[in-house]
């Protein structure tokens, strides 16, 4: 029992010493660290303290009655603390605090293993489709678009979505590749009914037979994210049930992590990546894909678009909020045929394809230019020709949103193109894109003038190459297209291809220009002008009422010679913290340098009072100053490493 008590006392003592030394090291550095890291630093300090103390004690005679042993013991403790601080600073430089913990590191082993397997799979796909030399930079020029498309299709859902997004970014990828990627469609083999049933039970806690009066076990359509089943509610309403495929979220998150890492590498190592903001583009893409995996977002999108752009000629499905979860979406069923196969129905009913195309385009343009909430993927498979000759829009997983300023700039751009106004087009374009720090506006205006002379016929049809050439012009001037604006181009480009199938020769750009002109004409109506003036005056009247008093005060102060300006430097607390931090850092650096120089001078000074036979007072003071210099320098370094994260 006595031995156990001794061991317990020793363990408690050792742990106490380690904790004390760790806390002192942290206080000397003035920065917070994790508990595990501090305990490791304290352990290192304890391990080196013994050898250092023994080495210093060897120079002290056993019969010494001076204070030299205490001085050397103090110096040994300080030196061991310096070693602990060095450990913390090096650890901060290699593995910044707060970024990883031992538990996270252990969990990360499995994630890294999964990621490595996925990297191997992706590399095999790339090599199999003949794209390996392009990755190594051994083949000049753009890769074959067909090979890129096939590789992305084989890569799975995330890479198919990435290809669909890149197909609209002709400012980022070669035109030939973008055209090939525009044919990407999200298709997949249906999953068994048992898997679908398991998802429904997991989401609602009851079998489908209790939720629906009837549900078709064979899907109407299947994609990589979900598949759709026809069903009937117990109320008798005909609905479709969109069910997410099991395991799709984990696979997507793994691939999104890879896309983010690749984008960060591109932005770090290539000029193209820095110019385009590859990491931000990847983050926006990841957010859009994650939203598409949450069907509650799609239900809200449906309601938002239906409210924002009502059109009796275009119908939207109505979601049933009580039956919408993260992985299941229940909405009203639209009875019709996809626009891709509607040719015979159009002919049989005697419908005008150009009129339907104009109706659909006007609906989407109203969503983009007026409402600011729009369907971002209106390909023909998402458009139905209904039995009552109206059109229906499906699949609102991908929805774009524009603020008022961007909508106004897009309207002005279309109107300037319609009028052939290069100056107006330049101003509008710079309001749409993310302009760089320096841009030659005069040269850009001349380029836009040449562009319009080549592709835009005033009052007539538009060259079909207009969108492609406009994006190429944007890329030439390094004008980065924001993701939300790219979504507009994606929607219009996708719509243009679909409408060309329904009504060959349909001119999307001409119709868009006409719509923008009508929208501005609508704003010029007396009622609209009166409402705009009323809104502006409501804002301006309180300011105008206070203006005479303020002018009178300024005039009186000027008459008496008391007019002055008060400017407060560093009024923002963040500015004060920044300056004080810099001053603090500079002061510590100077003190560390001075202490180090003084220490070297004292250590190099011969003679002086002897503390021991081998140690002079000058040397002892020099060693202490050297320890102080090290502490001050380490305090600066740890702040530098942490602020550079």
PDB file of N, CA and C in Angstrom, residues 58-93:
ATOM      1  N   UNK A  58      27.469  20.537 -12.415  1.00  0.00           N
ATOM      2  CA  UNK A  58      28.822  19.983 -12.425  1.00  0.00           C
ATOM      3  C   UNK A  58      29.900  21.023 -12.257  1.00  0.00           C
ATOM      4  N   UNK A  59      29.569  22.284 -12.563  1.00  0.00           N
ATOM      5  CA  UNK A  59      30.585  23.338 -12.432  1.00  0.00           C
ATOM      6  C   UNK A  59      30.583  23.982 -11.053  1.00  0.00           C
ATOM      7  N   UNK A  60      29.680  23.547 -10.151  1.00  0.00           N
ATOM      8  CA  UNK A  60      29.595  24.139  -8.818  1.00  0.00           C
ATOM      9  C   UNK A  60      30.244  23.196  -7.813  1.00  0.00           C
ATOM     10  N   UNK A  61      31.217  23.677  -7.014  1.00  0.00           N
ATOM     11  CA  UNK A  61      31.828  22.812  -5.994  1.00  0.00           C
ATOM     12  C   UNK A  61      30.779  22.348  -4.986  1.00  0.00           C
ATOM     13  N   UNK A  62      30.989  21.140  -4.492  1.00  0.00           N
ATOM     14  CA  UNK A  62      30.021  20.569  -3.552  1.00  0.00           C
ATOM     15  C   UNK A  62      29.977  21.331  -2.232  1.00  0.00           C
ATOM     16  N   UNK A  63      31.072  22.003  -1.883  1.00  0.00           N
ATOM     17  CA  UNK A  63      31.100  22.736  -0.609  1.00  0.00           C
ATOM     18  C   UNK A  63      30.808  24.223  -0.781  1.00  0.00           C
ATOM     19  N   UNK A  64      30.247  24.597  -1.952  1.00  0.00           N
ATOM     20  CA  UNK A  64      29.990  26.017  -2.217  1.00  0.00           C
ATOM     21  C   UNK A  64      28.860  26.507  -1.324  1.00  0.00           C
ATOM     22  N   UNK A  65      29.079  27.693  -0.730  1.00  0.00           N
ATOM     23  CA  UNK A  65      28.046  28.309   0.127  1.00  0.00           C
ATOM     24  C   UNK A  65      27.496  29.583  -0.497  1.00  0.00           C
ATOM     25  N   UNK A  66      27.857  29.849  -1.753  1.00  0.00           N
ATOM     26  CA  UNK A  66      27.376  31.062  -2.419  1.00  0.00           C
ATOM     27  C   UNK A  66      25.984  30.811  -3.012  1.00  0.00           C
ATOM     28  N   UNK A  67      25.489  31.867  -3.670  1.00  0.00           N
ATOM     29  CA  UNK A  67      24.162  31.769  -4.308  1.00  0.00           C
ATOM     30  C   UNK A  67      24.245  31.215  -5.717  1.00  0.00           C
ATOM     31  N   UNK A  68      25.462  30.785  -6.120  1.00  0.00           N
ATOM     32  CA  UNK A  68      25.629  30.294  -7.497  1.00  0.00           C
ATOM     33  C   UNK A  68      24.707  29.128  -7.821  1.00  0.00           C
ATOM     34  N   UNK A  69      24.527  28.123  -6.931  1.00  0.00           N
ATOM     35  CA  UNK A  69      23.622  27.017  -7.287  1.00  0.00           C
ATOM     36  C   UNK A  69      22.198  27.477  -7.594  1.00  0.00           C
ATOM     37  N   UNK A  70      21.703  28.455  -6.815  1.00  0.00           N
ATOM     38  CA  UNK A  70      20.348  28.951  -7.076  1.00  0.00           C
ATOM     39  C   UNK A  70      20.264  29.656  -8.432  1.00  0.00           C
ATOM     40  N   UNK A  71      21.305  30.459  -8.748  1.00  0.00           N
ATOM     41  CA  UNK A  71      21.341  31.132 -10.041  1.00  0.00           C
ATOM     42  C   UNK A  71      21.319  30.106 -11.175  1.00  0.00           C
ATOM     43  N   UNK A  72      22.150  29.076 -11.041  1.00  0.00           N
ATOM     44  CA  UNK A  72      22.234  28.071 -12.107  1.00  0.00           C
ATOM     45  C   UNK A  72      20.952  27.251 -12.199  1.00  0.00           C
ATOM     46  N   UNK A  73      20.311  26.978 -11.047  1.00  0.00           N
ATOM     47  CA  UNK A  73      19.033  26.271 -11.076  1.00  0.00           C
ATOM     48  C   UNK A  73      17.979  27.110 -11.794  1.00  0.00           C
ATOM     49  N   UNK A  74      17.974  28.406 -11.485  1.00  0.00           N
ATOM     50  CA  UNK A  74      17.038  29.302 -12.162  1.00  0.00           C
ATOM     51  C   UNK A  74      17.306  29.331 -13.669  1.00  0.00           C
ATOM     52  N   UNK A  75      18.601  29.370 -14.025  1.00  0.00           N
ATOM     53  CA  UNK A  75      18.964  29.387 -15.447  1.00  0.00           C
ATOM     54  C   UNK A  75      18.553  28.082 -16.130  1.00  0.00           C
ATOM     55  N   UNK A  76      18.685  26.947 -15.419  1.00  0.00           N
ATOM     56  CA  UNK A  76      18.285  25.659 -15.992  1.00  0.00           C
ATOM     57  C   UNK A  76      16.774  25.618 -16.234  1.00  0.00           C
ATOM     58  N   UNK A  77      16.001  26.156 -15.286  1.00  0.00           N
ATOM     59  CA  UNK A  77      14.542  26.192 -15.457  1.00  0.00           C
ATOM     60  C   UNK A  77      14.162  27.077 -16.641  1.00  0.00           C
ATOM     61  N   UNK A  78      14.808  28.264 -16.717  1.00  0.00           N
ATOM     62  CA  UNK A  78      14.528  29.174 -17.832  1.00  0.00           C
ATOM     63  C   UNK A  78      14.867  28.510 -19.162  1.00  0.00           C
ATOM     64  N   UNK A  79      16.014  27.803 -19.189  1.00  0.00           N
ATOM     65  CA  UNK A  79      16.430  27.145 -20.431  1.00  0.00           C
ATOM     66  C   UNK A  79      15.437  26.058 -20.838  1.00  0.00           C
ATOM     67  N   UNK A  80      14.961  25.282 -19.863  1.00  0.00           N
ATOM     68  CA  UNK A  80      13.974  24.240 -20.191  1.00  0.00           C
ATOM     69  C   UNK A  80      12.666  24.861 -20.672  1.00  0.00           C
ATOM     70  N   UNK A  81      12.278  26.019 -20.101  1.00  0.00           N
ATOM     71  CA  UNK A  81      11.089  26.712 -20.583  1.00  0.00           C
ATOM     72  C   UNK A  81      11.279  27.213 -22.013  1.00  0.00           C
ATOM     73  N   UNK A  82      12.496  27.680 -22.314  1.00  0.00           N
ATOM     74  CA  UNK A  82      12.790  28.111 -23.684  1.00  0.00           C
ATOM     75  C   UNK A  82      12.634  26.935 -24.652  1.00  0.00           C
ATOM     76  N   UNK A  83      13.098  25.752 -24.217  1.00  0.00           N
ATOM     77  CA  UNK A  83      12.948  24.554 -25.061  1.00  0.00           C
ATOM     78  C   UNK A  83      11.462  24.250 -25.284  1.00  0.00           C
ATOM     79  N   UNK A  84      10.642  24.374 -24.226  1.00  0.00           N
ATOM     80  CA  UNK A  84       9.204  24.147 -24.364  1.00  0.00           C
ATOM     81  C   UNK A  84       8.585  25.166 -25.314  1.00  0.00           C
ATOM     82  N   UNK A  85       9.025  26.416 -25.217  1.00  0.00           N
ATOM     83  CA  UNK A  85       8.504  27.448 -26.115  1.00  0.00           C
ATOM     84  C   UNK A  85       8.915  27.176 -27.561  1.00  0.00           C
ATOM     85  N   UNK A  86      10.158  26.727 -27.752  1.00  0.00           N
ATOM     86  CA  UNK A  86      10.605  26.378 -29.107  1.00  0.00           C
ATOM     87  C   UNK A  86       9.731  25.264 -29.671  1.00  0.00           C
ATOM     88  N   UNK A  87       9.398  24.276 -28.829  1.00  0.00           N
ATOM     89  CA  UNK A  87       8.522  23.191 -29.268  1.00  0.00           C
ATOM     90  C   UNK A  87       7.167  23.740 -29.720  1.00  0.00           C
ATOM     91  N   UNK A  88       6.595  24.657 -28.931  1.00  0.00           N
ATOM     92  CA  UNK A  88       5.290  25.217 -29.286  1.00  0.00           C
ATOM     93  C   UNK A  88       5.353  26.036 -30.567  1.00  0.00           C
ATOM     94  N   UNK A  89       6.430  26.830 -30.723  1.00  0.00           N
ATOM     95  CA  UNK A  89       6.558  27.662 -31.925  1.00  0.00           C
ATOM     96  C   UNK A  89       6.738  26.795 -33.166  1.00  0.00           C
ATOM     97  N   UNK A  90       7.595  25.767 -33.073  1.00  0.00           N
ATOM     98  CA  UNK A  90       7.802  24.872 -34.215  1.00  0.00           C
ATOM     99  C   UNK A  90       6.508  24.134 -34.554  1.00  0.00           C
ATOM    100  N   UNK A  91       5.785  23.691 -33.511  1.00  0.00           N
ATOM    101  CA  UNK A  91       4.505  23.023 -33.749  1.00  0.00           C
ATOM    102  C   UNK A  91       3.508  23.963 -34.408  1.00  0.00           C
ATOM    103  N   UNK A  92       3.517  25.246 -33.998  1.00  0.00           N
ATOM    104  CA  UNK A  92       2.620  26.226 -34.607  1.00  0.00           C
ATOM    105  C   UNK A  92       2.972  26.467 -36.070  1.00  0.00           C
ATOM    106  N   UNK A  93       4.275  26.450 -36.377  1.00  0.00           N
ATOM    107  CA  UNK A  93       4.700  26.661 -37.761  1.00  0.00           C
ATOM    108  C   UNK A  93       4.336  25.475 -38.647  1.00  0.00           C
TER     109      UNK A  93
END
